Amino acid sequence: MMEYYKTCAYPKPQTRKKKKKQNGYKDKASRFCAYCGKPYAERHEVFGGSNRQISIDLGFQVDVCHEHHEELHMNCSKWAQEENIKLRRFYQKKYEEEKIDEGMTPEQARNDWMILIGRNYL
Ligand SMILES: [Zn+2]
Ligand SMILES: [Zn+2]
């Protein structure tokens, strides 16, 4: 547990630029946290960094309350680390299964995923 605090002692500073990016981020009473059910949830992109836009375009997203959202981004707690992996696996599997349904072989679907995201989570 102590290592998490060592590696995650400084949360990333929020820049103005980052906040302006469009991700359909609008607090809505009808949007609930996937984990605790709180309303006015925020939308979190499962694949961040350079894959953030892809996450938005393809709907690799999850609605979470502000607290759970911060925890996922900090990626320090055991829950957050496990959940980040779980979400990425879930969306990779879903993506590949859809491609297979469309007629790709599993190998082609995996290859397609690697071109898209650049990393295998399965
Ligand atoms: Zn997020
Ligand atoms: Zn929550």
PDB file of C-alpha atoms and ligand atoms in Angstrom:
ATOM      1  CA  MET A   1       0.000   0.000   0.000  1.00  0.00           C
ATOM      2  CA  MET A   2       2.829   2.400   0.824  1.00  0.00           C
ATOM      3  CA  GLU A   3       4.250   2.233  -2.710  1.00  0.00           C
ATOM      4  CA  TYR A   4       1.059   3.758  -4.073  1.00  0.00           C
ATOM      5  CA  TYR A   5       1.600   6.857  -2.026  1.00  0.00           C
ATOM      6  CA  LYS A   6       5.196   7.098  -3.138  1.00  0.00           C
ATOM      7  CA  THR A   7       4.364   6.868  -6.836  1.00  0.00           C
ATOM      8  CA  CYS A   8       1.139   8.860  -6.650  1.00  0.00           C
ATOM      9  CA  ALA A   9       2.009  11.532  -4.114  1.00  0.00           C
ATOM     10  CA  TYR A  10       1.394  14.381  -6.537  1.00  0.00           C
ATOM     11  CA  PRO A  11      -1.896  14.449  -8.396  1.00  0.00           C
ATOM     12  CA  LYS A  12      -1.615  15.793 -11.911  1.00  0.00           C
ATOM     13  CA  PRO A  13      -2.332  19.500 -12.020  1.00  0.00           C
ATOM     14  CA  GLN A  14      -5.509  20.364 -13.876  1.00  0.00           C
ATOM     15  CA  THR A  15      -4.832  22.717 -16.739  1.00  0.00           C
ATOM     16  CA  ARG A  16      -7.363  25.106 -18.238  1.00  0.00           C
ATOM     17  CA  LYS A  17      -6.722  23.664 -21.678  1.00  0.00           C
ATOM     18  CA  LYS A  18      -7.671  20.168 -20.572  1.00  0.00           C
ATOM     19  CA  LYS A  19     -10.990  21.329 -19.180  1.00  0.00           C
ATOM     20  CA  LYS A  20     -12.017  22.896 -22.482  1.00  0.00           C
ATOM     21  CA  LYS A  21     -11.817  19.617 -24.409  1.00  0.00           C
ATOM     22  CA  GLN A  22     -15.166  18.296 -25.550  1.00  0.00           C
ATOM     23  CA  ASN A  23     -16.127  14.957 -24.134  1.00  0.00           C
ATOM     24  CA  GLY A  24     -19.846  15.418 -23.782  1.00  0.00           C
ATOM     25  CA  TYR A  25     -19.101  16.482 -20.259  1.00  0.00           C
ATOM     26  CA  LYS A  26     -22.226  18.003 -18.876  1.00  0.00           C
ATOM     27  CA  ASP A  27     -23.520  17.282 -15.451  1.00  0.00           C
ATOM     28  CA  LYS A  28     -26.935  15.780 -15.782  1.00  0.00           C
ATOM     29  CA  ALA A  29     -29.329  14.737 -13.085  1.00  0.00           C
ATOM     30  CA  SER A  30     -30.143  11.669 -15.174  1.00  0.00           C
ATOM     31  CA  ARG A  31     -26.504  10.547 -15.309  1.00  0.00           C
ATOM     32  CA  PHE A  32     -25.623   8.275 -12.405  1.00  0.00           C
ATOM     33  CA  CYS A  33     -22.317   7.046 -11.046  1.00  0.00           C
ATOM     34  CA  ALA A  34     -21.715   3.465 -12.171  1.00  0.00           C
ATOM     35  CA  TYR A  35     -20.291   2.646  -8.747  1.00  0.00           C
ATOM     36  CA  CYS A  36     -22.327   4.460  -6.120  1.00  0.00           C
ATOM     37  CA  GLY A  37     -25.386   5.609  -8.070  1.00  0.00           C
ATOM     38  CA  LYS A  38     -25.020   9.311  -7.311  1.00  0.00           C
ATOM     39  CA  PRO A  39     -26.739  11.610  -9.851  1.00  0.00           C
ATOM     40  CA  TYR A  40     -24.982  14.371 -11.821  1.00  0.00           C
ATOM     41  CA  ALA A  41     -22.206  11.981 -12.775  1.00  0.00           C
ATOM     42  CA  GLU A  42     -19.290  12.980 -14.999  1.00  0.00           C
ATOM     43  CA  ARG A  43     -18.237  11.096 -18.114  1.00  0.00           C
ATOM     44  CA  HIS A  44     -14.908   9.319 -17.934  1.00  0.00           C
ATOM     45  CA  GLU A  45     -12.909   8.143 -20.948  1.00  0.00           C
ATOM     46  CA  VAL A  46     -11.597   4.633 -20.346  1.00  0.00           C
ATOM     47  CA  PHE A  47      -8.543   5.109 -22.577  1.00  0.00           C
ATOM     48  CA  GLY A  48      -6.829   8.386 -21.860  1.00  0.00           C
ATOM     49  CA  GLY A  49      -3.871  10.269 -23.236  1.00  0.00           C
ATOM     50  CA  SER A  50      -3.586  10.027 -27.004  1.00  0.00           C
ATOM     51  CA  ASN A  51      -6.512   7.581 -27.054  1.00  0.00           C
ATOM     52  CA  ARG A  52      -8.900   9.956 -25.335  1.00  0.00           C
ATOM     53  CA  GLN A  53     -10.538  11.134 -28.564  1.00  0.00           C
ATOM     54  CA  ILE A  54     -10.980   7.529 -29.696  1.00  0.00           C
ATOM     55  CA  SER A  55     -12.672   6.801 -26.373  1.00  0.00           C
ATOM     56  CA  ILE A  56     -15.093   9.648 -27.005  1.00  0.00           C
ATOM     57  CA  ASP A  57     -15.728   8.674 -30.629  1.00  0.00           C
ATOM     58  CA  LEU A  58     -16.306   4.991 -29.904  1.00  0.00           C
ATOM     59  CA  GLY A  59     -18.026   5.392 -26.558  1.00  0.00           C
ATOM     60  CA  PHE A  60     -15.352   3.794 -24.377  1.00  0.00           C
ATOM     61  CA  GLN A  61     -16.765   5.767 -21.474  1.00  0.00           C
ATOM     62  CA  VAL A  62     -18.252   5.321 -18.054  1.00  0.00           C
ATOM     63  CA  ASP A  63     -20.341   7.682 -15.944  1.00  0.00           C
ATOM     64  CA  VAL A  64     -18.907   8.320 -12.511  1.00  0.00           C
ATOM     65  CA  CYS A  65     -19.422  10.786  -9.682  1.00  0.00           C
ATOM     66  CA  HIS A  66     -16.748  13.389  -9.081  1.00  0.00           C
ATOM     67  CA  GLU A  67     -15.162  11.421  -6.220  1.00  0.00           C
ATOM     68  CA  HIS A  68     -14.955   8.145  -8.129  1.00  0.00           C
ATOM     69  CA  HIS A  69     -13.753  10.021 -11.220  1.00  0.00           C
ATOM     70  CA  GLU A  70     -10.854  11.560  -9.314  1.00  0.00           C
ATOM     71  CA  GLU A  71      -9.990   8.205  -7.799  1.00  0.00           C
ATOM     72  CA  LEU A  72      -9.872   6.556 -11.246  1.00  0.00           C
ATOM     73  CA  HIS A  73      -7.565   9.273 -12.537  1.00  0.00           C
ATOM     74  CA  MET A  74      -5.264   9.168  -9.539  1.00  0.00           C
ATOM     75  CA  ASN A  75      -5.051   5.387 -10.035  1.00  0.00           C
ATOM     76  CA  CYS A  76      -3.564   5.028  -6.566  1.00  0.00           C
ATOM     77  CA  SER A  77      -6.039   2.924  -4.646  1.00  0.00           C
ATOM     78  CA  LYS A  78      -6.366  -0.790  -5.215  1.00  0.00           C
ATOM     79  CA  TRP A  79      -9.959  -0.230  -6.311  1.00  0.00           C
ATOM     80  CA  ALA A  80      -8.965   2.314  -8.964  1.00  0.00           C
ATOM     81  CA  GLN A  81      -6.144   0.189 -10.339  1.00  0.00           C
ATOM     82  CA  GLU A  82      -8.371  -2.869 -10.603  1.00  0.00           C
ATOM     83  CA  GLU A  83     -11.250  -0.911 -12.050  1.00  0.00           C
ATOM     84  CA  ASN A  84      -9.109   0.798 -14.701  1.00  0.00           C
ATOM     85  CA  ILE A  85      -7.890  -2.590 -15.900  1.00  0.00           C
ATOM     86  CA  LYS A  86     -11.389  -4.066 -15.752  1.00  0.00           C
ATOM     87  CA  LEU A  87     -12.859  -1.247 -17.846  1.00  0.00           C
ATOM     88  CA  ARG A  88     -10.114  -1.470 -20.455  1.00  0.00           C
ATOM     89  CA  ARG A  89     -10.508  -5.229 -20.722  1.00  0.00           C
ATOM     90  CA  PHE A  90     -14.267  -4.874 -20.995  1.00  0.00           C
ATOM     91  CA  TYR A  91     -14.118  -2.416 -23.884  1.00  0.00           C
ATOM     92  CA  GLN A  92     -11.368  -4.281 -25.728  1.00  0.00           C
ATOM     93  CA  LYS A  93     -13.372  -7.507 -25.504  1.00  0.00           C
ATOM     94  CA  LYS A  94     -16.541  -5.748 -26.643  1.00  0.00           C
ATOM     95  CA  TYR A  95     -14.715  -4.134 -29.556  1.00  0.00           C
ATOM     96  CA  GLU A  96     -13.116  -7.371 -30.733  1.00  0.00           C
ATOM     97  CA  GLU A  97     -16.380  -9.295 -30.386  1.00  0.00           C
ATOM     98  CA  GLU A  98     -18.149  -6.715 -32.528  1.00  0.00           C
ATOM     99  CA  LYS A  99     -15.458  -7.005 -35.193  1.00  0.00           C
ATOM    100  CA  ILE A 100     -15.749 -10.803 -35.134  1.00  0.00           C
ATOM    101  CA  ASP A 101     -19.516 -10.434 -35.527  1.00  0.00           C
ATOM    102  CA  GLU A 102     -18.833  -8.279 -38.564  1.00  0.00           C
ATOM    103  CA  GLY A 103     -16.824 -11.133 -40.090  1.00  0.00           C
ATOM    104  CA  MET A 104     -13.263 -10.660 -38.856  1.00  0.00           C
ATOM    105  CA  THR A 105     -11.216 -13.542 -37.521  1.00  0.00           C
ATOM    106  CA  PRO A 106     -10.120 -13.201 -33.867  1.00  0.00           C
ATOM    107  CA  GLU A 107      -6.611 -12.444 -35.133  1.00  0.00           C
ATOM    108  CA  GLN A 108      -7.852  -9.698 -37.414  1.00  0.00           C
ATOM    109  CA  ALA A 109      -9.976  -8.254 -34.614  1.00  0.00           C
ATOM    110  CA  ARG A 110      -6.968  -8.194 -32.274  1.00  0.00           C
ATOM    111  CA  ASN A 111      -4.843  -6.612 -34.963  1.00  0.00           C
ATOM    112  CA  ASP A 112      -7.522  -3.992 -35.539  1.00  0.00           C
ATOM    113  CA  TRP A 113      -7.555  -3.232 -31.815  1.00  0.00           C
ATOM    114  CA  MET A 114      -3.782  -2.903 -31.666  1.00  0.00           C
ATOM    115  CA  ILE A 115      -3.834  -0.422 -34.550  1.00  0.00           C
ATOM    116  CA  LEU A 116      -6.560   1.534 -32.767  1.00  0.00           C
ATOM    117  CA  ILE A 117      -5.322   1.585 -29.157  1.00  0.00           C
ATOM    118  CA  GLY A 118      -1.778   0.215 -29.400  1.00  0.00           C
ATOM    119  CA  ARG A 119      -1.985  -1.966 -26.344  1.00  0.00           C
ATOM    120  CA  ASN A 120      -3.462  -5.357 -25.533  1.00  0.00           C
ATOM    121  CA  TYR A 121      -5.305  -5.646 -22.208  1.00  0.00           C
ATOM    122  CA  LEU A 122      -6.575  -9.198 -22.630  1.00  0.00           C
TER     123      LEU A 122
HETATM  124 ZN    ZN B   1     -11.917  10.800 -16.650  1.00  0.00          ZN
HETATM  125 ZN    ZN B   2     -19.446   7.333  -7.278  1.00  0.00          ZN
END
